[in-house]
Amino acid sequence: MDKIDDHILHELSHDGRISNLDLAERVGLSPSACLRRVAALERTGVIAGYRAVLNRTALGVGFTAYVTVGLNTHTKASQEAFERAMSRAPEVVECHNITGAVEYLLRVEAADLTAYKSFHTDVLGTLPQVHAITSYVVMGSPKDERA
């Protein structure tokens, strides 16, 4: 990795559909050299994939919350059961095992507060390993660089 690779990654993270010709021009390489570098970044796993950035509002998602979840036991089986349940919950778009006072941080998206309440009550509230749930409702996102 060098400054040119960093520049390539920066440009691709902002526009994954940029043509190789335009990318090469922006990073100051010939098209063939640029293509070789991008291929090497893909081959080594630095570039793990490409995806579309979706407009969540246009998809009917009007509610986002970050949710911390504490488990009542700290066993591997308890964690695995919780993670399986979260992998099946379409409202959970991110699930992170974290350090601190709780075990998990979730990013939850739902149509509205009523739909979130159903998830909170009918999914999280029914899991026997869940001890504590704290919701942080997103009121706005002035910076969001997730792809």
Short mmCIF file of N, CA, C and O in Angstrom, two decimals:
data_model
loop_
_atom_site.label_atom_id
_atom_site.label_comp_id
_atom_site.label_asym_id
_atom_site.label_seq_id
_atom_site.Cartn_x
_atom_site.Cartn_y
_atom_site.Cartn_z
N MET A 1 0.84 -1.18 0.00
CA MET A 1 0.00 0.00 0.00
C MET A 1 0.88 1.25 0.00
O MET A 1 1.81 1.35 0.79
N ASP A 2 0.54 2.17 -0.87
CA ASP A 2 1.25 3.44 -0.91
C ASP A 2 0.22 4.55 -1.10
O ASP A 2 -0.99 4.30 -1.07
N LYS A 3 0.70 5.77 -1.32
CA LYS A 3 -0.22 6.90 -1.45
C LYS A 3 -1.13 6.77 -2.67
O LYS A 3 -2.28 7.21 -2.63
N ILE A 4 -0.63 6.17 -3.73
CA ILE A 4 -1.47 5.99 -4.92
C ILE A 4 -2.60 5.00 -4.62
O ILE A 4 -3.76 5.24 -4.97
N ASP A 5 -2.27 3.90 -3.93
CA ASP A 5 -3.31 2.94 -3.55
C ASP A 5 -4.34 3.62 -2.64
O ASP A 5 -5.55 3.41 -2.79
N ASP A 6 -3.86 4.43 -1.69
CA ASP A 6 -4.77 5.17 -0.81
C ASP A 6 -5.68 6.08 -1.62
O ASP A 6 -6.89 6.17 -1.34
N HIS A 7 -5.12 6.73 -2.62
CA HIS A 7 -5.92 7.63 -3.47
C HIS A 7 -6.95 6.83 -4.27
O HIS A 7 -8.11 7.24 -4.39
N ILE A 8 -6.55 5.69 -4.79
CA ILE A 8 -7.48 4.81 -5.52
C ILE A 8 -8.63 4.41 -4.60
O ILE A 8 -9.81 4.48 -4.98
N LEU A 9 -8.31 3.98 -3.40
CA LEU A 9 -9.34 3.55 -2.45
C LEU A 9 -10.28 4.69 -2.09
O LEU A 9 -11.50 4.51 -1.98
N HIS A 10 -9.72 5.88 -1.91
CA HIS A 10 -10.54 7.05 -1.61
C HIS A 10 -11.52 7.32 -2.75
O HIS A 10 -12.73 7.52 -2.51
N GLU A 11 -11.03 7.32 -3.97
CA GLU A 11 -11.91 7.59 -5.12
C GLU A 11 -12.97 6.50 -5.27
O GLU A 11 -14.15 6.81 -5.50
N LEU A 12 -12.58 5.24 -5.12
CA LEU A 12 -13.55 4.15 -5.26
C LEU A 12 -14.58 4.16 -4.14
O LEU A 12 -15.74 3.78 -4.35
N SER A 13 -14.17 4.58 -2.94
CA SER A 13 -15.14 4.61 -1.84
C SER A 13 -16.19 5.68 -2.04
O SER A 13 -17.29 5.59 -1.51
N HIS A 14 -15.87 6.69 -2.83
CA HIS A 14 -16.84 7.74 -3.12
C HIS A 14 -17.65 7.45 -4.39
O HIS A 14 -18.75 7.95 -4.54
N ASP A 15 -17.08 6.66 -5.29
CA ASP A 15 -17.79 6.31 -6.52
C ASP A 15 -17.28 4.97 -7.02
O ASP A 15 -16.31 4.91 -7.79
N GLY A 16 -17.90 3.90 -6.57
CA GLY A 16 -17.49 2.56 -6.94
C GLY A 16 -17.75 2.22 -8.40
O GLY A 16 -17.27 1.21 -8.89
N ARG A 17 -18.51 3.07 -9.11
CA ARG A 17 -18.82 2.82 -10.51
C ARG A 17 -18.00 3.69 -11.45
O ARG A 17 -18.24 3.70 -12.65
N ILE A 18 -17.01 4.37 -10.92
CA ILE A 18 -16.16 5.21 -11.75
C ILE A 18 -15.46 4.34 -12.80
O ILE A 18 -15.06 3.20 -12.51
N SER A 19 -15.34 4.85 -14.00
CA SER A 19 -14.66 4.07 -15.04
C SER A 19 -13.16 4.03 -14.73
O SER A 19 -12.62 4.92 -14.06
N ASN A 20 -12.50 3.01 -15.20
CA ASN A 20 -11.06 2.90 -15.00
C ASN A 20 -10.33 4.09 -15.62
O ASN A 20 -9.36 4.59 -15.06
N LEU A 21 -10.81 4.56 -16.75
CA LEU A 21 -10.19 5.71 -17.41
C LEU A 21 -10.26 6.95 -16.53
O LEU A 21 -9.25 7.65 -16.34
N ASP A 22 -11.45 7.22 -15.97
CA ASP A 22 -11.59 8.39 -15.08
C ASP A 22 -10.80 8.21 -13.79
O ASP A 22 -10.19 9.16 -13.29
N LEU A 23 -10.81 7.00 -13.25
CA LEU A 23 -10.04 6.74 -12.03
C LEU A 23 -8.56 6.96 -12.27
O LEU A 23 -7.87 7.60 -11.47
N ALA A 24 -8.06 6.44 -13.38
CA ALA A 24 -6.65 6.60 -13.71
C ALA A 24 -6.28 8.08 -13.81
O ALA A 24 -5.23 8.51 -13.31
N GLU A 25 -7.15 8.85 -14.43
CA GLU A 25 -6.90 10.29 -14.57
C GLU A 25 -6.86 10.97 -13.20
O GLU A 25 -5.98 11.78 -12.93
N ARG A 26 -7.79 10.61 -12.32
CA ARG A 26 -7.86 11.24 -11.00
C ARG A 26 -6.65 10.91 -10.13
O ARG A 26 -6.24 11.72 -9.32
N VAL A 27 -6.10 9.69 -10.29
CA VAL A 27 -4.98 9.29 -9.42
C VAL A 27 -3.62 9.47 -10.10
O VAL A 27 -2.59 9.20 -9.50
N GLY A 28 -3.64 9.90 -11.36
CA GLY A 28 -2.39 10.19 -12.04
C GLY A 28 -1.63 8.98 -12.55
O GLY A 28 -0.40 8.94 -12.51
N LEU A 29 -2.37 7.98 -13.03
CA LEU A 29 -1.75 6.77 -13.60
C LEU A 29 -2.26 6.55 -15.01
O LEU A 29 -3.29 7.10 -15.41
N SER A 30 -1.55 5.70 -15.74
CA SER A 30 -2.07 5.25 -17.02
C SER A 30 -3.23 4.29 -16.73
O SER A 30 -3.28 3.68 -15.66
N PRO A 31 -4.17 4.14 -17.65
CA PRO A 31 -5.29 3.22 -17.41
C PRO A 31 -4.84 1.80 -17.11
O PRO A 31 -5.41 1.14 -16.24
N SER A 32 -3.81 1.31 -17.81
CA SER A 32 -3.37 -0.07 -17.57
C SER A 32 -2.75 -0.22 -16.17
O SER A 32 -3.00 -1.20 -15.47
N ALA A 33 -1.97 0.76 -15.75
CA ALA A 33 -1.36 0.70 -14.41
C ALA A 33 -2.43 0.79 -13.32
O ALA A 33 -2.37 0.10 -12.30
N CYS A 34 -3.42 1.63 -13.58
CA CYS A 34 -4.51 1.78 -12.62
C CYS A 34 -5.29 0.47 -12.49
O CYS A 34 -5.59 0.02 -11.39
N LEU A 35 -5.60 -0.14 -13.62
CA LEU A 35 -6.34 -1.39 -13.62
C LEU A 35 -5.57 -2.49 -12.88
O LEU A 35 -6.16 -3.26 -12.11
N ARG A 36 -4.25 -2.55 -13.09
CA ARG A 36 -3.42 -3.53 -12.38
C ARG A 36 -3.48 -3.31 -10.87
O ARG A 36 -3.59 -4.25 -10.10
N ARG A 37 -3.41 -2.05 -10.45
CA ARG A 37 -3.45 -1.75 -9.02
C ARG A 37 -4.81 -2.11 -8.41
O ARG A 37 -4.87 -2.68 -7.32
N VAL A 38 -5.90 -1.77 -9.09
CA VAL A 38 -7.23 -2.10 -8.59
C VAL A 38 -7.38 -3.62 -8.49
O VAL A 38 -7.87 -4.15 -7.50
N ALA A 39 -6.93 -4.34 -9.52
CA ALA A 39 -7.00 -5.80 -9.50
C ALA A 39 -6.20 -6.38 -8.33
O ALA A 39 -6.64 -7.32 -7.66
N ALA A 40 -5.03 -5.79 -8.06
CA ALA A 40 -4.21 -6.26 -6.93
C ALA A 40 -4.91 -5.98 -5.61
O ALA A 40 -4.89 -6.82 -4.69
N LEU A 41 -5.55 -4.84 -5.48
CA LEU A 41 -6.28 -4.50 -4.25
C LEU A 41 -7.47 -5.45 -4.05
O LEU A 41 -7.79 -5.84 -2.93
N GLU A 42 -8.10 -5.84 -5.14
CA GLU A 42 -9.20 -6.81 -5.06
C GLU A 42 -8.66 -8.19 -4.70
O GLU A 42 -9.20 -8.89 -3.83
N ARG A 43 -7.60 -8.61 -5.34
CA ARG A 43 -7.02 -9.94 -5.14
C ARG A 43 -6.54 -10.13 -3.70
O ARG A 43 -6.69 -11.19 -3.12
N THR A 44 -5.96 -9.09 -3.12
CA THR A 44 -5.45 -9.19 -1.75
C THR A 44 -6.52 -8.98 -0.70
O THR A 44 -6.25 -9.09 0.50
N GLY A 45 -7.74 -8.65 -1.13
CA GLY A 45 -8.85 -8.50 -0.19
C GLY A 45 -8.98 -7.11 0.41
O GLY A 45 -9.85 -6.89 1.25
N VAL A 46 -8.12 -6.18 0.00
CA VAL A 46 -8.27 -4.81 0.49
C VAL A 46 -9.60 -4.25 0.00
O VAL A 46 -10.34 -3.62 0.76
N ILE A 47 -9.92 -4.48 -1.25
CA ILE A 47 -11.26 -4.18 -1.76
C ILE A 47 -12.05 -5.47 -1.66
O ILE A 47 -11.79 -6.43 -2.38
N ALA A 48 -13.01 -5.47 -0.73
CA ALA A 48 -13.78 -6.69 -0.46
C ALA A 48 -14.99 -6.83 -1.37
O ALA A 48 -15.56 -7.91 -1.48
N GLY A 49 -15.42 -5.74 -2.02
CA GLY A 49 -16.57 -5.82 -2.89
C GLY A 49 -17.08 -4.43 -3.22
O GLY A 49 -16.54 -3.42 -2.75
N TYR A 50 -18.13 -4.39 -3.98
CA TYR A 50 -18.77 -3.15 -4.41
C TYR A 50 -20.25 -3.30 -4.11
O TYR A 50 -20.81 -4.38 -4.22
N ARG A 51 -20.90 -2.19 -3.76
CA ARG A 51 -22.33 -2.27 -3.48
C ARG A 51 -23.00 -0.95 -3.80
O ARG A 51 -22.36 0.08 -3.88
N ALA A 52 -24.30 -1.03 -3.89
CA ALA A 52 -25.10 0.17 -4.12
C ALA A 52 -25.42 0.83 -2.78
O ALA A 52 -25.66 0.15 -1.79
N VAL A 53 -25.43 2.14 -2.75
CA VAL A 53 -25.86 2.89 -1.57
C VAL A 53 -27.34 3.17 -1.77
O VAL A 53 -27.74 3.80 -2.74
N LEU A 54 -28.15 2.65 -0.86
CA LEU A 54 -29.59 2.71 -1.01
C LEU A 54 -30.18 3.90 -0.26
O LEU A 54 -29.71 4.26 0.82
N ASN A 55 -31.21 4.48 -0.82
CA ASN A 55 -31.95 5.54 -0.15
C ASN A 55 -32.98 4.87 0.74
O ASN A 55 -34.00 4.38 0.27
N ARG A 56 -32.70 4.83 2.04
CA ARG A 56 -33.55 4.10 2.98
C ARG A 56 -34.96 4.69 3.04
O ARG A 56 -35.93 3.97 3.17
N THR A 57 -35.07 6.01 2.95
CA THR A 57 -36.38 6.65 2.99
C THR A 57 -37.23 6.20 1.81
O THR A 57 -38.42 5.89 1.96
N ALA A 58 -36.62 6.14 0.63
CA ALA A 58 -37.35 5.69 -0.56
C ALA A 58 -37.78 4.24 -0.44
O ALA A 58 -38.75 3.82 -1.07
N LEU A 59 -37.09 3.48 0.39
CA LEU A 59 -37.44 2.07 0.61
C LEU A 59 -38.45 1.89 1.75
O LEU A 59 -38.78 0.77 2.11
N GLY A 60 -38.89 3.00 2.33
CA GLY A 60 -39.89 2.91 3.40
C GLY A 60 -39.30 2.79 4.79
O GLY A 60 -40.02 2.48 5.74
N VAL A 61 -38.01 3.03 4.93
CA VAL A 61 -37.37 2.98 6.25
C VAL A 61 -37.31 4.41 6.77
O VAL A 61 -36.54 5.22 6.29
N GLY A 62 -38.15 4.70 7.76
CA GLY A 62 -38.20 6.05 8.30
C GLY A 62 -37.71 6.15 9.72
O GLY A 62 -37.75 7.21 10.33
N PHE A 63 -37.23 5.03 10.28
CA PHE A 63 -36.83 5.00 11.68
C PHE A 63 -35.53 4.22 11.82
O PHE A 63 -35.42 3.10 11.33
N THR A 64 -34.56 4.82 12.49
CA THR A 64 -33.29 4.15 12.76
C THR A 64 -32.96 4.33 14.23
O THR A 64 -33.14 5.42 14.79
N ALA A 65 -32.49 3.27 14.85
CA ALA A 65 -32.05 3.34 16.24
C ALA A 65 -30.79 2.51 16.41
O ALA A 65 -30.59 1.49 15.73
N TYR A 66 -29.94 2.96 17.29
CA TYR A 66 -28.82 2.15 17.76
C TYR A 66 -29.26 1.58 19.09
O TYR A 66 -29.83 2.29 19.93
N VAL A 67 -29.05 0.30 19.25
CA VAL A 67 -29.56 -0.40 20.42
C VAL A 67 -28.42 -1.15 21.08
O VAL A 67 -27.71 -1.91 20.42
N THR A 68 -28.25 -0.92 22.39
CA THR A 68 -27.27 -1.71 23.13
C THR A 68 -28.02 -2.85 23.82
O THR A 68 -29.15 -2.66 24.29
N VAL A 69 -27.38 -4.01 23.82
CA VAL A 69 -28.00 -5.19 24.41
C VAL A 69 -27.01 -5.85 25.36
O VAL A 69 -25.87 -6.15 24.99
N GLY A 70 -27.46 -6.04 26.59
CA GLY A 70 -26.68 -6.76 27.57
C GLY A 70 -27.25 -8.16 27.74
O GLY A 70 -28.48 -8.33 27.78
N LEU A 71 -26.38 -9.13 27.83
CA LEU A 71 -26.83 -10.51 28.02
C LEU A 71 -26.78 -10.88 29.50
O LEU A 71 -25.99 -10.33 30.26
N ASN A 72 -27.62 -11.84 29.90
CA ASN A 72 -27.64 -12.23 31.30
C ASN A 72 -26.58 -13.28 31.65
O ASN A 72 -26.27 -13.47 32.81
N THR A 73 -26.03 -13.94 30.64
CA THR A 73 -24.89 -14.83 30.86
C THR A 73 -23.86 -14.56 29.78
O THR A 73 -24.20 -14.14 28.68
N HIS A 74 -22.62 -14.78 30.11
CA HIS A 74 -21.54 -14.45 29.18
C HIS A 74 -20.91 -15.71 28.59
O HIS A 74 -19.70 -15.79 28.42
N THR A 75 -21.76 -16.66 28.26
CA THR A 75 -21.26 -17.91 27.70
C THR A 75 -21.23 -17.83 26.19
O THR A 75 -21.93 -17.02 25.56
N LYS A 76 -20.43 -18.69 25.61
CA LYS A 76 -20.35 -18.77 24.15
C LYS A 76 -21.71 -19.17 23.57
O LYS A 76 -22.16 -18.61 22.57
N ALA A 77 -22.39 -20.10 24.23
CA ALA A 77 -23.70 -20.55 23.75
C ALA A 77 -24.71 -19.41 23.76
O ALA A 77 -25.51 -19.25 22.82
N SER A 78 -24.68 -18.57 24.79
CA SER A 78 -25.59 -17.44 24.88
C SER A 78 -25.31 -16.43 23.76
O SER A 78 -26.24 -15.94 23.10
N GLN A 79 -24.04 -16.15 23.52
CA GLN A 79 -23.68 -15.22 22.45
C GLN A 79 -24.08 -15.78 21.09
O GLN A 79 -24.64 -15.06 20.26
N GLU A 80 -23.81 -17.05 20.85
CA GLU A 80 -24.15 -17.65 19.56
C GLU A 80 -25.65 -17.65 19.32
O GLU A 80 -26.11 -17.39 18.21
N ALA A 81 -26.44 -17.94 20.37
CA ALA A 81 -27.90 -17.92 20.23
C ALA A 81 -28.39 -16.52 19.90
O ALA A 81 -29.25 -16.33 19.03
N PHE A 82 -27.83 -15.51 20.58
CA PHE A 82 -28.23 -14.13 20.31
C PHE A 82 -27.85 -13.75 18.88
O PHE A 82 -28.67 -13.16 18.15
N GLU A 83 -26.64 -14.06 18.46
CA GLU A 83 -26.18 -13.71 17.12
C GLU A 83 -27.02 -14.40 16.04
O GLU A 83 -27.32 -13.81 15.00
N ARG A 84 -27.42 -15.64 16.28
CA ARG A 84 -28.30 -16.34 15.32
C ARG A 84 -29.64 -15.60 15.20
O ARG A 84 -30.16 -15.40 14.11
N ALA A 85 -30.19 -15.20 16.33
CA ALA A 85 -31.47 -14.49 16.32
C ALA A 85 -31.34 -13.16 15.57
O ALA A 85 -32.23 -12.79 14.80
N MET A 86 -30.23 -12.47 15.76
CA MET A 86 -30.04 -11.18 15.08
C MET A 86 -29.83 -11.38 13.58
O MET A 86 -30.28 -10.57 12.77
N SER A 87 -29.19 -12.47 13.20
CA SER A 87 -28.98 -12.73 11.76
C SER A 87 -30.31 -13.00 11.05
O SER A 87 -30.42 -12.77 9.86
N ARG A 88 -31.31 -13.45 11.79
CA ARG A 88 -32.63 -13.73 11.21
C ARG A 88 -33.56 -12.52 11.24
O ARG A 88 -34.62 -12.54 10.63
N ALA A 89 -33.18 -11.46 11.95
CA ALA A 89 -34.04 -10.29 12.10
C ALA A 89 -33.74 -9.28 11.00
O ALA A 89 -32.68 -8.67 11.00
N PRO A 90 -34.65 -9.09 10.06
CA PRO A 90 -34.37 -8.17 8.95
C PRO A 90 -34.20 -6.72 9.40
O PRO A 90 -33.55 -5.93 8.71
N GLU A 91 -34.73 -6.36 10.54
CA GLU A 91 -34.59 -4.99 11.04
C GLU A 91 -33.16 -4.68 11.48
O GLU A 91 -32.76 -3.52 11.50
N VAL A 92 -32.41 -5.71 11.82
CA VAL A 92 -31.04 -5.51 12.29
C VAL A 92 -30.12 -5.47 11.08
O VAL A 92 -29.91 -6.48 10.41
N VAL A 93 -29.57 -4.29 10.79
CA VAL A 93 -28.69 -4.15 9.64
C VAL A 93 -27.22 -4.18 10.04
O VAL A 93 -26.35 -4.34 9.19
N GLU A 94 -26.94 -4.03 11.34
CA GLU A 94 -25.59 -4.19 11.87
C GLU A 94 -25.70 -4.81 13.25
O GLU A 94 -26.59 -4.44 14.02
N CYS A 95 -24.80 -5.71 13.56
CA CYS A 95 -24.72 -6.32 14.88
C CYS A 95 -23.25 -6.44 15.23
O CYS A 95 -22.51 -7.13 14.55
N HIS A 96 -22.85 -5.74 16.30
CA HIS A 96 -21.45 -5.71 16.70
C HIS A 96 -21.30 -6.22 18.13
O HIS A 96 -22.01 -5.75 19.02
N ASN A 97 -20.40 -7.15 18.34
CA ASN A 97 -20.03 -7.60 19.68
C ASN A 97 -18.98 -6.60 20.18
O ASN A 97 -17.94 -6.42 19.55
N ILE A 98 -19.28 -5.93 21.29
CA ILE A 98 -18.43 -4.83 21.75
C ILE A 98 -17.94 -5.07 23.18
O ILE A 98 -18.41 -5.96 23.86
N THR A 99 -16.99 -4.23 23.60
CA THR A 99 -16.53 -4.25 24.97
C THR A 99 -17.28 -3.18 25.75
O THR A 99 -17.87 -2.28 25.18
N GLY A 100 -17.23 -3.29 27.07
CA GLY A 100 -17.87 -2.29 27.91
C GLY A 100 -18.96 -2.90 28.78
O GLY A 100 -18.93 -4.09 29.10
N ALA A 101 -19.94 -2.08 29.12
CA ALA A 101 -20.99 -2.49 30.05
C ALA A 101 -22.01 -3.44 29.43
O ALA A 101 -22.74 -4.11 30.15
N VAL A 102 -22.07 -3.48 28.11
CA VAL A 102 -23.00 -4.38 27.40
C VAL A 102 -22.23 -5.18 26.36
O VAL A 102 -21.09 -4.85 26.03
N GLU A 103 -22.87 -6.19 25.82
CA GLU A 103 -22.18 -7.08 24.88
C GLU A 103 -22.38 -6.73 23.42
O GLU A 103 -21.55 -7.04 22.58
N TYR A 104 -23.51 -6.10 23.06
CA TYR A 104 -23.82 -5.89 21.65
C TYR A 104 -24.31 -4.47 21.37
O TYR A 104 -24.98 -3.85 22.19
N LEU A 105 -23.96 -4.00 20.17
CA LEU A 105 -24.48 -2.76 19.62
C LEU A 105 -25.13 -3.10 18.30
O LEU A 105 -24.49 -3.68 17.41
N LEU A 106 -26.41 -2.76 18.17
CA LEU A 106 -27.17 -3.04 16.95
C LEU A 106 -27.53 -1.74 16.26
O LEU A 106 -27.78 -0.73 16.91
N ARG A 107 -27.58 -1.80 14.96
CA ARG A 107 -28.19 -0.72 14.18
C ARG A 107 -29.47 -1.31 13.61
O ARG A 107 -29.45 -2.30 12.88
N VAL A 108 -30.59 -0.71 13.99
CA VAL A 108 -31.90 -1.25 13.65
C VAL A 108 -32.63 -0.24 12.78
O VAL A 108 -32.69 0.95 13.11
N GLU A 109 -33.19 -0.72 11.68
CA GLU A 109 -33.98 0.12 10.79
C GLU A 109 -35.38 -0.47 10.67
O GLU A 109 -35.55 -1.68 10.51
N ALA A 110 -36.37 0.42 10.76
CA ALA A 110 -37.76 -0.01 10.67
C ALA A 110 -38.56 1.07 9.94
O ALA A 110 -38.07 2.19 9.75
N ALA A 111 -39.76 0.74 9.56
CA ALA A 111 -40.60 1.69 8.84
C ALA A 111 -40.91 2.91 9.71
O ALA A 111 -40.87 4.04 9.25
N ASP A 112 -41.22 2.66 10.98
CA ASP A 112 -41.61 3.74 11.88
C ASP A 112 -41.48 3.26 13.32
O ASP A 112 -41.04 2.13 13.57
N LEU A 113 -41.87 4.11 14.25
CA LEU A 113 -41.76 3.77 15.67
C LEU A 113 -42.60 2.55 16.03
O LEU A 113 -42.16 1.71 16.82
N THR A 114 -43.77 2.43 15.44
CA THR A 114 -44.63 1.27 15.72
C THR A 114 -43.95 -0.03 15.29
O THR A 114 -43.96 -1.03 16.03
N ALA A 115 -43.32 -0.02 14.12
CA ALA A 115 -42.61 -1.22 13.65
C ALA A 115 -41.40 -1.51 14.55
O ALA A 115 -41.12 -2.67 14.85
N TYR A 116 -40.72 -0.47 15.00
CA TYR A 116 -39.58 -0.68 15.91
C TYR A 116 -40.07 -1.27 17.23
O TYR A 116 -39.45 -2.18 17.78
N LYS A 117 -41.18 -0.77 17.75
CA LYS A 117 -41.72 -1.30 19.01
C LYS A 117 -42.03 -2.78 18.87
O LYS A 117 -41.77 -3.57 19.78
N SER A 118 -42.56 -3.19 17.72
CA SER A 118 -42.83 -4.62 17.50
C SER A 118 -41.54 -5.42 17.53
O SER A 118 -41.49 -6.50 18.14
N PHE A 119 -40.49 -4.92 16.88
CA PHE A 119 -39.20 -5.60 16.92
C PHE A 119 -38.69 -5.68 18.35
O PHE A 119 -38.26 -6.73 18.82
N HIS A 120 -38.74 -4.56 19.07
CA HIS A 120 -38.26 -4.48 20.45
C HIS A 120 -38.98 -5.49 21.34
O HIS A 120 -38.36 -6.21 22.12
N THR A 121 -40.30 -5.55 21.19
CA THR A 121 -41.12 -6.41 22.04
C THR A 121 -41.12 -7.87 21.59
O THR A 121 -40.91 -8.78 22.39
N ASP A 122 -41.33 -8.08 20.29
CA ASP A 122 -41.54 -9.44 19.78
C ASP A 122 -40.27 -10.19 19.43
O ASP A 122 -40.29 -11.41 19.31
N VAL A 123 -39.16 -9.47 19.23
CA VAL A 123 -37.89 -10.13 18.91
C VAL A 123 -36.95 -10.03 20.11
O VAL A 123 -36.68 -11.02 20.78
N LEU A 124 -36.46 -8.83 20.37
CA LEU A 124 -35.51 -8.68 21.47
C LEU A 124 -36.12 -9.10 22.81
O LEU A 124 -35.47 -9.76 23.62
N GLY A 125 -37.36 -8.68 23.04
CA GLY A 125 -38.00 -8.96 24.33
C GLY A 125 -38.30 -10.42 24.59
O GLY A 125 -38.61 -10.79 25.73
N THR A 126 -38.22 -11.26 23.58
CA THR A 126 -38.53 -12.68 23.78
C THR A 126 -37.28 -13.55 23.90
O THR A 126 -37.41 -14.75 24.17
N LEU A 127 -36.11 -12.97 23.74
CA LEU A 127 -34.89 -13.77 23.79
C LEU A 127 -34.48 -13.99 25.25
O LEU A 127 -34.27 -13.03 26.00
N PRO A 128 -34.35 -15.26 25.65
CA PRO A 128 -34.08 -15.55 27.06
C PRO A 128 -32.71 -15.05 27.54
O PRO A 128 -32.53 -14.80 28.73
N GLN A 129 -31.77 -14.86 26.66
CA GLN A 129 -30.44 -14.43 27.06
C GLN A 129 -30.29 -12.92 27.20
O GLN A 129 -29.30 -12.44 27.71
N VAL A 130 -31.32 -12.15 26.79
CA VAL A 130 -31.24 -10.69 26.85
C VAL A 130 -31.59 -10.22 28.26
O VAL A 130 -32.64 -10.55 28.81
N HIS A 131 -30.69 -9.41 28.81
CA HIS A 131 -30.87 -8.86 30.15
C HIS A 131 -31.25 -7.38 30.13
O HIS A 131 -32.06 -6.93 30.93
N ALA A 132 -30.64 -6.62 29.22
CA ALA A 132 -30.86 -5.19 29.19
C ALA A 132 -30.89 -4.69 27.74
O ALA A 132 -30.10 -5.15 26.92
N ILE A 133 -31.80 -3.76 27.48
CA ILE A 133 -31.93 -3.16 26.15
C ILE A 133 -32.01 -1.64 26.34
O ILE A 133 -32.82 -1.15 27.12
N THR A 134 -31.16 -0.92 25.62
CA THR A 134 -31.24 0.54 25.61
C THR A 134 -31.27 1.00 24.16
O THR A 134 -30.42 0.61 23.37
N SER A 135 -32.27 1.82 23.84
CA SER A 135 -32.43 2.32 22.47
C SER A 135 -32.00 3.77 22.37
O SER A 135 -32.34 4.58 23.23
N TYR A 136 -31.28 4.07 21.30
CA TYR A 136 -30.87 5.44 20.99
C TYR A 136 -31.43 5.76 19.60
O TYR A 136 -30.95 5.26 18.59
N VAL A 137 -32.46 6.58 19.59
CA VAL A 137 -33.16 6.90 18.34
C VAL A 137 -32.36 7.95 17.56
O VAL A 137 -31.95 8.97 18.11
N VAL A 138 -32.14 7.67 16.28
CA VAL A 138 -31.42 8.59 15.41
C VAL A 138 -32.38 9.69 14.96
O VAL A 138 -33.42 9.40 14.37
N MET A 139 -32.01 10.92 15.25
CA MET A 139 -32.85 12.06 14.85
C MET A 139 -32.37 12.68 13.55
O MET A 139 -33.10 13.37 12.86
N GLY A 140 -31.10 12.43 13.21
CA GLY A 140 -30.53 12.95 11.98
C GLY A 140 -29.13 12.39 11.84
O GLY A 140 -28.53 11.94 12.82
N SER A 141 -28.61 12.40 10.63
CA SER A 141 -27.26 11.87 10.36
C SER A 141 -26.48 12.86 9.52
O SER A 141 -26.39 12.72 8.29
N PRO A 142 -25.88 13.88 10.16
CA PRO A 142 -25.15 14.87 9.39
C PRO A 142 -23.91 14.32 8.68
O PRO A 142 -23.44 14.93 7.74
N LYS A 143 -23.41 13.19 9.14
CA LYS A 143 -22.30 12.52 8.46
C LYS A 143 -22.52 11.03 8.54
O LYS A 143 -22.64 10.45 9.62
N ASP A 144 -22.57 10.39 7.38
CA ASP A 144 -22.77 8.95 7.31
C ASP A 144 -22.05 8.46 6.07
O ASP A 144 -22.51 8.65 4.96
N GLU A 145 -20.89 7.84 6.25
CA GLU A 145 -20.07 7.41 5.12
C GLU A 145 -20.11 5.91 4.88
O GLU A 145 -19.29 5.36 4.17
N ARG A 146 -21.12 5.25 5.50
CA ARG A 146 -21.27 3.82 5.22
C ARG A 146 -21.69 3.62 3.78
O ARG A 146 -22.45 4.38 3.23
N ALA A 147 -21.18 2.56 3.18
CA ALA A 147 -21.58 2.26 1.80
C ALA A 147 -22.76 1.32 1.84
O ALA A 147 -23.01 0.65 2.79
#
